[in-house]
Amino acid sequence: MRRHTKVAAAVIAAALFVTACSGDDDDSATETTSGGRIDRPATTAVATETTAAPDTTAAPETTAAPAQIAGGDTVALRDRDEEVRATTTTSAPDDARFQDYGANPFEDPIENALSTFAVDVDTGSYTLMRAWIREGVLPDPDSVRVEEYVNYFDGGYEAPEDSTFAVYADGGPTPFWDARNDIFRIGIQAREVPERRRQDVNLTLVVDVSGSMKEQGKLRMVKDALEVLIDELDRFDTVGIVSYNTDARVVLEPTPADERREIMDAIDRLSAGGSTNAEAGLILGYELADDSFIRDGVNRVILLSDGVANVGNTGPESILDQVGDHARRGIDLVTIGVGISTYNDVLLEQLADQGDGWYAYVDTAEEAERLFREQLTTSLETVARDVKVQVEFDPDLVEEYRLIGFENRNLDDDDFRDDSVDAGDINAGHSVTALYE
């Protein structure tokens, strides 16, 4: 965005549209509430539309972001970049699969004033990059999804007390590129749900035990991560386990989470070998989750894998429809990636998007601790479904703009108010940051 001398005098208006759907297409209601007008160093009108979880219909809070976009020392950044390149190879492993979604172009607000996208709380792209850097390998450019790098970090937004979301906005110049351009930031922070008040959870763990999971301690990493997860559940939660290689099998029927020894014995018995039939594993996992469905609780399938599939239908397109059908019935999918080589980022990321969940990657024991103890269990409850954001830029103040990242989450402007168009879900405590140049 240019003309930042005018940005400081602009005003931003925020509105949140909450659509509560019961699950029956013929029984839904829409409530529209407007946030207050607030002075802000930005040049847009912002709106967010969500399909809320059943008990969430409050209006959002819209306030100033907690801090301006941080600057930096461009000389120091360049020196660090040269140092990294001097000690790293130039490419990721050949057996890792990614998809290039391109980069959003600059738009002329006279011709296209609206920017619309679905929220995304995935972080897998960032932690996968970190794992490669530690191995002395630069990440494949196709693996970089900027929004996942940004959203890995805590935005510092204060959670609302009496509404579903707090919406933040700020902006300013950046030292990282063209000095004539500004960065505009939108932050969305979901309300938090205390552990003692969260809904009961029905978890189905779908674990890849194919031959590729022998490599690089992948299965050991999965087992250690699951031990952390099990410790965070309580006696009202249930855990079922499905494993798959050439075919799929139920390792543990749904079991109360306080039966820890029985659950951990089932996890410890997992061993790797054979081919990879991810489709069979997910189908059986969803069947098990459906059999133990909690009507007024959280129902979630967690897939732990390197994403490789070589038996049965191996592409994401072949199983996405089935995953989406289960998600529409209230069973969400979280995908957790492990391993550096023999890794399929495309499958894991797209499955999570279609399954109304999120995608993360575990590269260290510390990351497993952060993900399963500090993030997953505190954010199990979904507070809003199909969350969309639409920003309108004022052509009198903005020459051109572009959304940084979210290339595979862009929506048509007309989709913003179309409840039939799928978008991202937000769980308790989650935050989303979107940046515009």
mmCIF file of N, CA and C in Angstrom, residues 174-287:
data_model
loop_
_atom_site.group_PDB
_atom_site.id
_atom_site.type_symbol
_atom_site.label_atom_id
_atom_site.label_comp_id
_atom_site.label_asym_id
_atom_site.label_seq_id
_atom_site.Cartn_x
_atom_site.Cartn_y
_atom_site.Cartn_z
ATOM 1 N N THR A 174 7.524 -0.647 6.381
ATOM 2 C CA THR A 174 8.379 -1.798 6.654
ATOM 3 C C THR A 174 9.751 -1.565 6.040
ATOM 4 N N PRO A 175 10.822 -2.023 6.699
ATOM 5 C CA PRO A 175 12.173 -1.855 6.145
ATOM 6 C C PRO A 175 12.579 -2.963 5.186
ATOM 7 N N PHE A 176 11.700 -3.941 4.958
ATOM 8 C CA PHE A 176 12.117 -5.138 4.241
ATOM 9 C C PHE A 176 12.020 -5.018 2.732
ATOM 10 N N TRP A 177 11.271 -4.057 2.211
ATOM 11 C CA TRP A 177 11.209 -3.863 0.765
ATOM 12 C C TRP A 177 10.834 -2.414 0.467
ATOM 13 N N ASP A 178 10.249 -2.157 -0.661
ATOM 14 C CA ASP A 178 9.970 -0.813 -1.160
ATOM 15 C C ASP A 178 9.510 0.131 -0.041
ATOM 16 N N ALA A 179 10.306 1.170 0.198
ATOM 17 C CA ALA A 179 10.012 2.087 1.305
ATOM 18 C C ALA A 179 8.728 2.868 1.088
ATOM 19 N N ARG A 180 8.208 2.888 -0.148
ATOM 20 C CA ARG A 180 6.961 3.607 -0.412
ATOM 21 C C ARG A 180 5.746 2.821 0.043
ATOM 22 N N ASN A 181 5.929 1.542 0.333
ATOM 23 C CA ASN A 181 4.805 0.664 0.664
ATOM 24 C C ASN A 181 4.656 0.493 2.167
ATOM 25 N N ASP A 182 3.442 0.260 2.599
ATOM 26 C CA ASP A 182 3.137 -0.012 4.000
ATOM 27 C C ASP A 182 2.675 -1.454 4.164
ATOM 28 N N ILE A 183 2.712 -1.925 5.405
ATOM 29 C CA ILE A 183 2.125 -3.210 5.766
ATOM 30 C C ILE A 183 0.882 -2.948 6.610
ATOM 31 N N PHE A 184 -0.201 -3.603 6.261
ATOM 32 C CA PHE A 184 -1.446 -3.515 7.021
ATOM 33 C C PHE A 184 -1.714 -4.886 7.630
ATOM 34 N N ARG A 185 -1.951 -4.923 8.931
ATOM 35 C CA ARG A 185 -2.145 -6.187 9.639
ATOM 36 C C ARG A 185 -3.558 -6.312 10.190
ATOM 37 N N ILE A 186 -4.147 -7.478 9.975
ATOM 38 C CA ILE A 186 -5.423 -7.834 10.585
ATOM 39 C C ILE A 186 -5.172 -9.000 11.537
ATOM 40 N N GLY A 187 -5.655 -8.892 12.750
ATOM 41 C CA GLY A 187 -5.537 -9.975 13.725
ATOM 42 C C GLY A 187 -6.901 -10.391 14.240
ATOM 43 N N ILE A 188 -7.131 -11.681 14.305
ATOM 44 C CA ILE A 188 -8.378 -12.225 14.845
ATOM 45 C C ILE A 188 -8.010 -13.157 15.992
ATOM 46 N N GLN A 189 -8.535 -12.905 17.154
ATOM 47 C CA GLN A 189 -8.261 -13.713 18.334
ATOM 48 C C GLN A 189 -9.556 -14.334 18.842
ATOM 49 N N ALA A 190 -9.604 -15.659 18.911
ATOM 50 C CA ALA A 190 -10.792 -16.348 19.413
ATOM 51 C C ALA A 190 -10.802 -16.366 20.936
ATOM 52 N N ARG A 191 -11.993 -16.459 21.462
ATOM 53 C CA ARG A 191 -12.120 -16.541 22.919
ATOM 54 C C ARG A 191 -11.469 -17.822 23.434
ATOM 55 N N GLU A 192 -11.077 -17.799 24.685
ATOM 56 C CA GLU A 192 -10.481 -18.966 25.316
ATOM 57 C C GLU A 192 -11.533 -19.726 26.109
ATOM 58 N N VAL A 193 -11.340 -21.032 26.209
ATOM 59 C CA VAL A 193 -12.240 -21.877 26.983
ATOM 60 C C VAL A 193 -11.413 -22.545 28.073
ATOM 61 N N PRO A 194 -11.662 -22.246 29.345
ATOM 62 C CA PRO A 194 -10.900 -22.874 30.422
ATOM 63 C C PRO A 194 -11.015 -24.391 30.370
ATOM 64 N N GLU A 195 -9.960 -25.066 30.767
ATOM 65 C CA GLU A 195 -9.924 -26.524 30.719
ATOM 66 C C GLU A 195 -11.110 -27.137 31.454
ATOM 67 N N ARG A 196 -11.481 -26.584 32.582
ATOM 68 C CA ARG A 196 -12.560 -27.166 33.379
ATOM 69 C C ARG A 196 -13.933 -26.990 32.720
ATOM 70 N N ARG A 197 -14.008 -26.104 31.711
ATOM 71 C CA ARG A 197 -15.301 -25.842 31.080
ATOM 72 C C ARG A 197 -15.385 -26.375 29.653
ATOM 73 N N ARG A 198 -14.321 -26.962 29.160
ATOM 74 C CA ARG A 198 -14.362 -27.418 27.775
ATOM 75 C C ARG A 198 -15.268 -28.643 27.638
ATOM 76 N N GLN A 199 -15.695 -28.886 26.410
ATOM 77 C CA GLN A 199 -16.556 -30.026 26.131
ATOM 78 C C GLN A 199 -15.768 -31.334 26.215
ATOM 79 N N ASP A 200 -16.496 -32.436 26.451
ATOM 80 C CA ASP A 200 -15.858 -33.747 26.426
ATOM 81 C C ASP A 200 -15.366 -34.039 25.010
ATOM 82 N N VAL A 201 -14.324 -34.846 24.914
ATOM 83 C CA VAL A 201 -13.637 -35.055 23.641
ATOM 84 C C VAL A 201 -13.624 -36.531 23.265
ATOM 85 N N ASN A 202 -13.971 -36.788 22.016
ATOM 86 C CA ASN A 202 -13.865 -38.121 21.421
ATOM 87 C C ASN A 202 -12.761 -38.062 20.375
ATOM 88 N N LEU A 203 -11.571 -38.568 20.729
ATOM 89 C CA LEU A 203 -10.415 -38.522 19.841
ATOM 90 C C LEU A 203 -10.195 -39.891 19.195
ATOM 91 N N THR A 204 -9.979 -39.884 17.882
ATOM 92 C CA THR A 204 -9.577 -41.092 17.171
ATOM 93 C C THR A 204 -8.226 -40.821 16.529
ATOM 94 N N LEU A 205 -7.216 -41.556 16.971
ATOM 95 C CA LEU A 205 -5.859 -41.393 16.462
ATOM 96 C C LEU A 205 -5.647 -42.355 15.310
ATOM 97 N N VAL A 206 -5.286 -41.827 14.146
ATOM 98 C CA VAL A 206 -4.992 -42.647 12.969
ATOM 99 C C VAL A 206 -3.486 -42.551 12.733
ATOM 100 N N VAL A 207 -2.779 -43.656 12.974
ATOM 101 C CA VAL A 207 -1.321 -43.636 12.991
ATOM 102 C C VAL A 207 -0.762 -44.420 11.804
ATOM 103 N N ASP A 208 0.092 -43.773 11.045
ATOM 104 C CA ASP A 208 0.799 -44.386 9.928
ATOM 105 C C ASP A 208 1.910 -45.279 10.480
ATOM 106 N N VAL A 209 1.852 -46.581 10.199
ATOM 107 C CA VAL A 209 2.896 -47.514 10.641
ATOM 108 C C VAL A 209 3.521 -48.213 9.431
ATOM 109 N N SER A 210 3.550 -47.542 8.292
ATOM 110 C CA SER A 210 4.151 -48.119 7.088
ATOM 111 C C SER A 210 5.675 -48.104 7.192
ATOM 112 N N GLY A 211 6.323 -48.706 6.203
ATOM 113 C CA GLY A 211 7.776 -48.830 6.249
ATOM 114 C C GLY A 211 8.506 -47.508 6.311
ATOM 115 N N SER A 212 7.966 -46.462 5.665
ATOM 116 C CA SER A 212 8.654 -45.170 5.685
ATOM 117 C C SER A 212 8.691 -44.544 7.073
ATOM 118 N N MET A 213 7.825 -45.002 7.975
ATOM 119 C CA MET A 213 7.806 -44.460 9.336
ATOM 120 C C MET A 213 8.943 -45.025 10.193
ATOM 121 N N LYS A 214 9.699 -46.005 9.663
ATOM 122 C CA LYS A 214 10.896 -46.479 10.354
ATOM 123 C C LYS A 214 12.022 -45.457 10.276
ATOM 124 N N GLU A 215 12.030 -44.660 9.218
ATOM 125 C CA GLU A 215 13.124 -43.740 8.949
ATOM 126 C C GLU A 215 13.130 -42.575 9.927
ATOM 127 N N GLN A 216 14.312 -42.121 10.282
ATOM 128 C CA GLN A 216 14.511 -40.877 11.046
ATOM 129 C C GLN A 216 13.736 -40.827 12.356
ATOM 130 N N GLY A 217 13.431 -41.993 12.914
ATOM 131 C CA GLY A 217 12.724 -42.018 14.186
ATOM 132 C C GLY A 217 11.328 -41.446 14.129
ATOM 133 N N LYS A 218 10.676 -41.514 12.952
ATOM 134 C CA LYS A 218 9.348 -40.915 12.805
ATOM 135 C C LYS A 218 8.335 -41.522 13.772
ATOM 136 N N LEU A 219 8.273 -42.874 13.815
ATOM 137 C CA LEU A 219 7.276 -43.510 14.680
ATOM 138 C C LEU A 219 7.589 -43.250 16.146
ATOM 139 N N ARG A 220 8.868 -43.199 16.497
ATOM 140 C CA ARG A 220 9.232 -42.889 17.883
ATOM 141 C C ARG A 220 8.751 -41.482 18.252
ATOM 142 N N MET A 221 8.900 -40.541 17.321
ATOM 143 C CA MET A 221 8.429 -39.177 17.564
ATOM 144 C C MET A 221 6.916 -39.166 17.783
ATOM 145 N N VAL A 222 6.183 -39.945 16.973
ATOM 146 C CA VAL A 222 4.733 -40.024 17.119
ATOM 147 C C VAL A 222 4.358 -40.569 18.490
ATOM 148 N N LYS A 223 5.022 -41.643 18.912
ATOM 149 C CA LYS A 223 4.708 -42.251 20.211
ATOM 150 C C LYS A 223 4.967 -41.274 21.357
ATOM 151 N N ASP A 224 6.088 -40.569 21.306
ATOM 152 C CA ASP A 224 6.406 -39.606 22.362
ATOM 153 C C ASP A 224 5.383 -38.471 22.389
ATOM 154 N N ALA A 225 4.964 -38.016 21.195
ATOM 155 C CA ALA A 225 3.979 -36.940 21.134
ATOM 156 C C ALA A 225 2.637 -37.389 21.699
ATOM 157 N N LEU A 226 2.235 -38.614 21.381
ATOM 158 C CA LEU A 226 0.953 -39.116 21.871
ATOM 159 C C LEU A 226 0.963 -39.300 23.387
ATOM 160 N N GLU A 227 2.106 -39.637 23.949
ATOM 161 C CA GLU A 227 2.182 -39.746 25.405
ATOM 162 C C GLU A 227 1.884 -38.404 26.065
ATOM 163 N N VAL A 228 2.405 -37.325 25.478
ATOM 164 C CA VAL A 228 2.108 -35.984 25.988
ATOM 165 C C VAL A 228 0.618 -35.700 25.876
ATOM 166 N N LEU A 229 0.026 -36.045 24.738
ATOM 167 C CA LEU A 229 -1.400 -35.787 24.519
ATOM 168 C C LEU A 229 -2.265 -36.535 25.522
ATOM 169 N N ILE A 230 -1.992 -37.805 25.717
ATOM 170 C CA ILE A 230 -2.818 -38.628 26.620
ATOM 171 C C ILE A 230 -2.780 -38.072 28.037
ATOM 172 N N ASP A 231 -1.639 -37.559 28.453
ATOM 173 C CA ASP A 231 -1.513 -37.011 29.803
ATOM 174 C C ASP A 231 -2.398 -35.785 30.016
ATOM 175 N N GLU A 232 -2.798 -35.123 28.937
ATOM 176 C CA GLU A 232 -3.579 -33.892 29.055
ATOM 177 C C GLU A 232 -5.086 -34.126 29.017
ATOM 178 N N LEU A 233 -5.512 -35.343 28.715
ATOM 179 C CA LEU A 233 -6.938 -35.650 28.658
ATOM 180 C C LEU A 233 -7.454 -36.048 30.037
ATOM 181 N N ASP A 234 -8.784 -36.045 30.202
ATOM 182 C CA ASP A 234 -9.335 -36.428 31.499
ATOM 183 C C ASP A 234 -10.308 -37.597 31.342
ATOM 184 N N ARG A 235 -10.904 -38.020 32.448
ATOM 185 C CA ARG A 235 -11.692 -39.246 32.480
ATOM 186 C C ARG A 235 -12.977 -39.154 31.662
ATOM 187 N N PHE A 236 -13.388 -37.950 31.300
ATOM 188 C CA PHE A 236 -14.594 -37.800 30.496
ATOM 189 C C PHE A 236 -14.308 -37.889 28.997
ATOM 190 N N ASP A 237 -13.029 -37.910 28.625
ATOM 191 C CA ASP A 237 -12.631 -38.014 27.224
ATOM 192 C C ASP A 237 -12.415 -39.475 26.841
ATOM 193 N N THR A 238 -12.503 -39.766 25.549
ATOM 194 C CA THR A 238 -12.249 -41.117 25.061
ATOM 195 C C THR A 238 -11.210 -41.081 23.948
ATOM 196 N N VAL A 239 -10.455 -42.180 23.828
ATOM 197 C CA VAL A 239 -9.405 -42.310 22.828
ATOM 198 C C VAL A 239 -9.558 -43.642 22.115
ATOM 199 N N GLY A 240 -9.599 -43.609 20.795
ATOM 200 C CA GLY A 240 -9.549 -44.813 19.982
ATOM 201 C C GLY A 240 -8.355 -44.715 19.049
ATOM 202 N N ILE A 241 -7.807 -45.847 18.628
ATOM 203 C CA ILE A 241 -6.599 -45.835 17.795
ATOM 204 C C ILE A 241 -6.777 -46.763 16.612
ATOM 205 N N VAL A 242 -6.461 -46.243 15.432
ATOM 206 C CA VAL A 242 -6.398 -47.022 14.193
ATOM 207 C C VAL A 242 -4.980 -46.905 13.657
ATOM 208 N N SER A 243 -4.403 -48.013 13.208
ATOM 209 C CA SER A 243 -3.106 -47.965 12.524
ATOM 210 C C SER A 243 -3.294 -48.462 11.098
ATOM 211 N N TYR A 244 -2.386 -48.049 10.225
ATOM 212 C CA TYR A 244 -2.484 -48.516 8.846
ATOM 213 C C TYR A 244 -1.095 -48.631 8.223
ATOM 214 N N ASN A 245 -0.951 -49.630 7.392
ATOM 215 C CA ASN A 245 0.167 -49.744 6.457
ATOM 216 C C ASN A 245 -0.417 -50.248 5.143
ATOM 217 N N THR A 246 -0.236 -51.541 4.827
ATOM 218 C CA THR A 246 -0.859 -52.071 3.621
ATOM 219 C C THR A 246 -2.376 -52.051 3.731
ATOM 220 N N ASP A 247 -2.874 -52.299 4.935
ATOM 221 C CA ASP A 247 -4.297 -52.170 5.222
ATOM 222 C C ASP A 247 -4.456 -51.507 6.581
ATOM 223 N N ALA A 248 -5.685 -51.383 7.045
ATOM 224 C CA ALA A 248 -5.958 -50.669 8.293
ATOM 225 C C ALA A 248 -6.577 -51.608 9.311
ATOM 226 N N ARG A 249 -6.342 -51.304 10.596
ATOM 227 C CA ARG A 249 -6.896 -52.126 11.667
ATOM 228 C C ARG A 249 -7.154 -51.246 12.896
ATOM 229 N N VAL A 250 -8.124 -51.672 13.718
ATOM 230 C CA VAL A 250 -8.384 -50.990 14.981
ATOM 231 C C VAL A 250 -7.437 -51.542 16.029
ATOM 232 N N VAL A 251 -6.599 -50.691 16.567
ATOM 233 C CA VAL A 251 -5.639 -51.085 17.599
ATOM 234 C C VAL A 251 -6.253 -50.951 18.980
ATOM 235 N N LEU A 252 -7.107 -49.957 19.153
ATOM 236 C CA LEU A 252 -7.747 -49.727 20.446
ATOM 237 C C LEU A 252 -9.148 -49.197 20.214
ATOM 238 N N GLU A 253 -10.139 -49.904 20.733
ATOM 239 C CA GLU A 253 -11.504 -49.403 20.700
ATOM 240 C C GLU A 253 -11.608 -48.163 21.586
ATOM 241 N N PRO A 254 -12.598 -47.292 21.356
ATOM 242 C CA PRO A 254 -12.730 -46.089 22.181
ATOM 243 C C PRO A 254 -12.681 -46.420 23.665
ATOM 244 N N THR A 255 -11.748 -45.773 24.359
ATOM 245 C CA THR A 255 -11.417 -46.103 25.747
ATOM 246 C C THR A 255 -11.365 -44.831 26.572
ATOM 247 N N PRO A 256 -11.914 -44.818 27.792
ATOM 248 C CA PRO A 256 -11.810 -43.629 28.637
ATOM 249 C C PRO A 256 -10.349 -43.218 28.823
ATOM 250 N N ALA A 257 -10.088 -41.920 28.750
ATOM 251 C CA ALA A 257 -8.712 -41.443 28.772
ATOM 252 C C ALA A 257 -8.013 -41.688 30.095
ATOM 253 N N ASP A 258 -8.770 -41.935 31.175
ATOM 254 C CA ASP A 258 -8.091 -42.226 32.430
ATOM 255 C C ASP A 258 -7.593 -43.667 32.506
ATOM 256 N N GLU A 259 -7.918 -44.482 31.481
ATOM 257 C CA GLU A 259 -7.328 -45.822 31.386
ATOM 258 C C GLU A 259 -5.982 -45.698 30.668
ATOM 259 N N ARG A 260 -5.088 -44.947 31.281
ATOM 260 C CA ARG A 260 -3.850 -44.561 30.618
ATOM 261 C C ARG A 260 -2.973 -45.759 30.266
ATOM 262 N N ARG A 261 -2.856 -46.712 31.173
ATOM 263 C CA ARG A 261 -1.984 -47.851 30.916
ATOM 264 C C ARG A 261 -2.437 -48.628 29.683
ATOM 265 N N GLU A 262 -3.738 -48.853 29.552
ATOM 266 C CA GLU A 262 -4.246 -49.581 28.398
ATOM 267 C C GLU A 262 -3.979 -48.818 27.099
ATOM 268 N N ILE A 263 -4.172 -47.488 27.150
ATOM 269 C CA ILE A 263 -3.937 -46.680 25.948
ATOM 270 C C ILE A 263 -2.459 -46.682 25.577
ATOM 271 N N MET A 264 -1.579 -46.478 26.555
ATOM 272 C CA MET A 264 -0.151 -46.417 26.264
ATOM 273 C C MET A 264 0.385 -47.779 25.826
ATOM 274 N N ASP A 265 -0.156 -48.874 26.364
ATOM 275 C CA ASP A 265 0.260 -50.203 25.907
ATOM 276 C C ASP A 265 -0.067 -50.373 24.422
ATOM 277 N N ALA A 266 -1.239 -49.888 23.999
ATOM 278 C CA ALA A 266 -1.609 -49.986 22.588
ATOM 279 C C ALA A 266 -0.674 -49.156 21.720
ATOM 280 N N ILE A 267 -0.311 -47.985 22.198
ATOM 281 C CA ILE A 267 0.613 -47.124 21.445
ATOM 282 C C ILE A 267 1.997 -47.757 21.366
ATOM 283 N N ASP A 268 2.464 -48.323 22.477
ATOM 284 C CA ASP A 268 3.797 -48.930 22.511
ATOM 285 C C ASP A 268 3.900 -50.141 21.581
ATOM 286 N N ARG A 269 2.793 -50.810 21.338
ATOM 287 C CA ARG A 269 2.822 -52.007 20.482
ATOM 288 C C ARG A 269 2.924 -51.661 18.996
ATOM 289 N N LEU A 270 2.737 -50.413 18.635
ATOM 290 C CA LEU A 270 2.802 -50.032 17.224
ATOM 291 C C LEU A 270 4.205 -50.248 16.676
ATOM 292 N N SER A 271 4.309 -50.860 15.515
ATOM 293 C CA SER A 271 5.597 -51.069 14.848
ATOM 294 C C SER A 271 5.426 -50.812 13.361
ATOM 295 N N ALA A 272 6.505 -50.380 12.714
ATOM 296 C CA ALA A 272 6.440 -49.938 11.322
ATOM 297 C C ALA A 272 6.862 -51.035 10.358
ATOM 298 N N GLY A 273 6.199 -51.062 9.204
ATOM 299 C CA GLY A 273 6.541 -51.990 8.139
ATOM 300 C C GLY A 273 5.414 -52.067 7.124
ATOM 301 N N GLY A 274 5.743 -52.418 5.887
ATOM 302 C CA GLY A 274 4.718 -52.584 4.867
ATOM 303 C C GLY A 274 4.508 -51.342 4.028
ATOM 304 N N SER A 275 3.505 -51.393 3.164
ATOM 305 C CA SER A 275 3.170 -50.283 2.278
ATOM 306 C C SER A 275 2.283 -49.279 3.010
ATOM 307 N N THR A 276 1.744 -48.311 2.262
ATOM 308 C CA THR A 276 0.998 -47.223 2.899
ATOM 309 C C THR A 276 -0.351 -47.026 2.239
ATOM 310 N N ASN A 277 -1.412 -47.387 2.953
ATOM 311 C CA ASN A 277 -2.769 -47.199 2.453
ATOM 312 C C ASN A 277 -3.458 -46.165 3.331
ATOM 313 N N ALA A 278 -3.128 -44.889 3.065
ATOM 314 C CA ALA A 278 -3.675 -43.808 3.891
ATOM 315 C C ALA A 278 -5.183 -43.736 3.779
ATOM 316 N N GLU A 279 -5.718 -44.024 2.620
ATOM 317 C CA GLU A 279 -7.167 -43.967 2.429
ATOM 318 C C GLU A 279 -7.863 -44.957 3.357
ATOM 319 N N ALA A 280 -7.358 -46.192 3.418
ATOM 320 C CA ALA A 280 -7.974 -47.199 4.286
ATOM 321 C C ALA A 280 -7.896 -46.777 5.745
ATOM 322 N N GLY A 281 -6.762 -46.180 6.146
ATOM 323 C CA GLY A 281 -6.615 -45.736 7.522
ATOM 324 C C GLY A 281 -7.609 -44.660 7.903
ATOM 325 N N LEU A 282 -7.798 -43.685 7.019
ATOM 326 C CA LEU A 282 -8.737 -42.608 7.317
ATOM 327 C C LEU A 282 -10.178 -43.087 7.300
ATOM 328 N N ILE A 283 -10.511 -43.945 6.359
ATOM 329 C CA ILE A 283 -11.888 -44.456 6.301
ATOM 330 C C ILE A 283 -12.226 -45.201 7.589
ATOM 331 N N LEU A 284 -11.328 -46.087 8.031
ATOM 332 C CA LEU A 284 -11.583 -46.835 9.263
ATOM 333 C C LEU A 284 -11.572 -45.899 10.469
ATOM 334 N N GLY A 285 -10.693 -44.911 10.458
ATOM 335 C CA GLY A 285 -10.647 -43.960 11.560
ATOM 336 C C GLY A 285 -11.936 -43.183 11.702
ATOM 337 N N TYR A 286 -12.483 -42.730 10.584
ATOM 338 C CA TYR A 286 -13.753 -42.005 10.635
ATOM 339 C C TYR A 286 -14.906 -42.919 11.047
ATOM 340 N N GLU A 287 -14.876 -44.166 10.626
ATOM 341 C CA GLU A 287 -15.916 -45.103 11.059
ATOM 342 C C GLU A 287 -15.877 -45.296 12.565
#
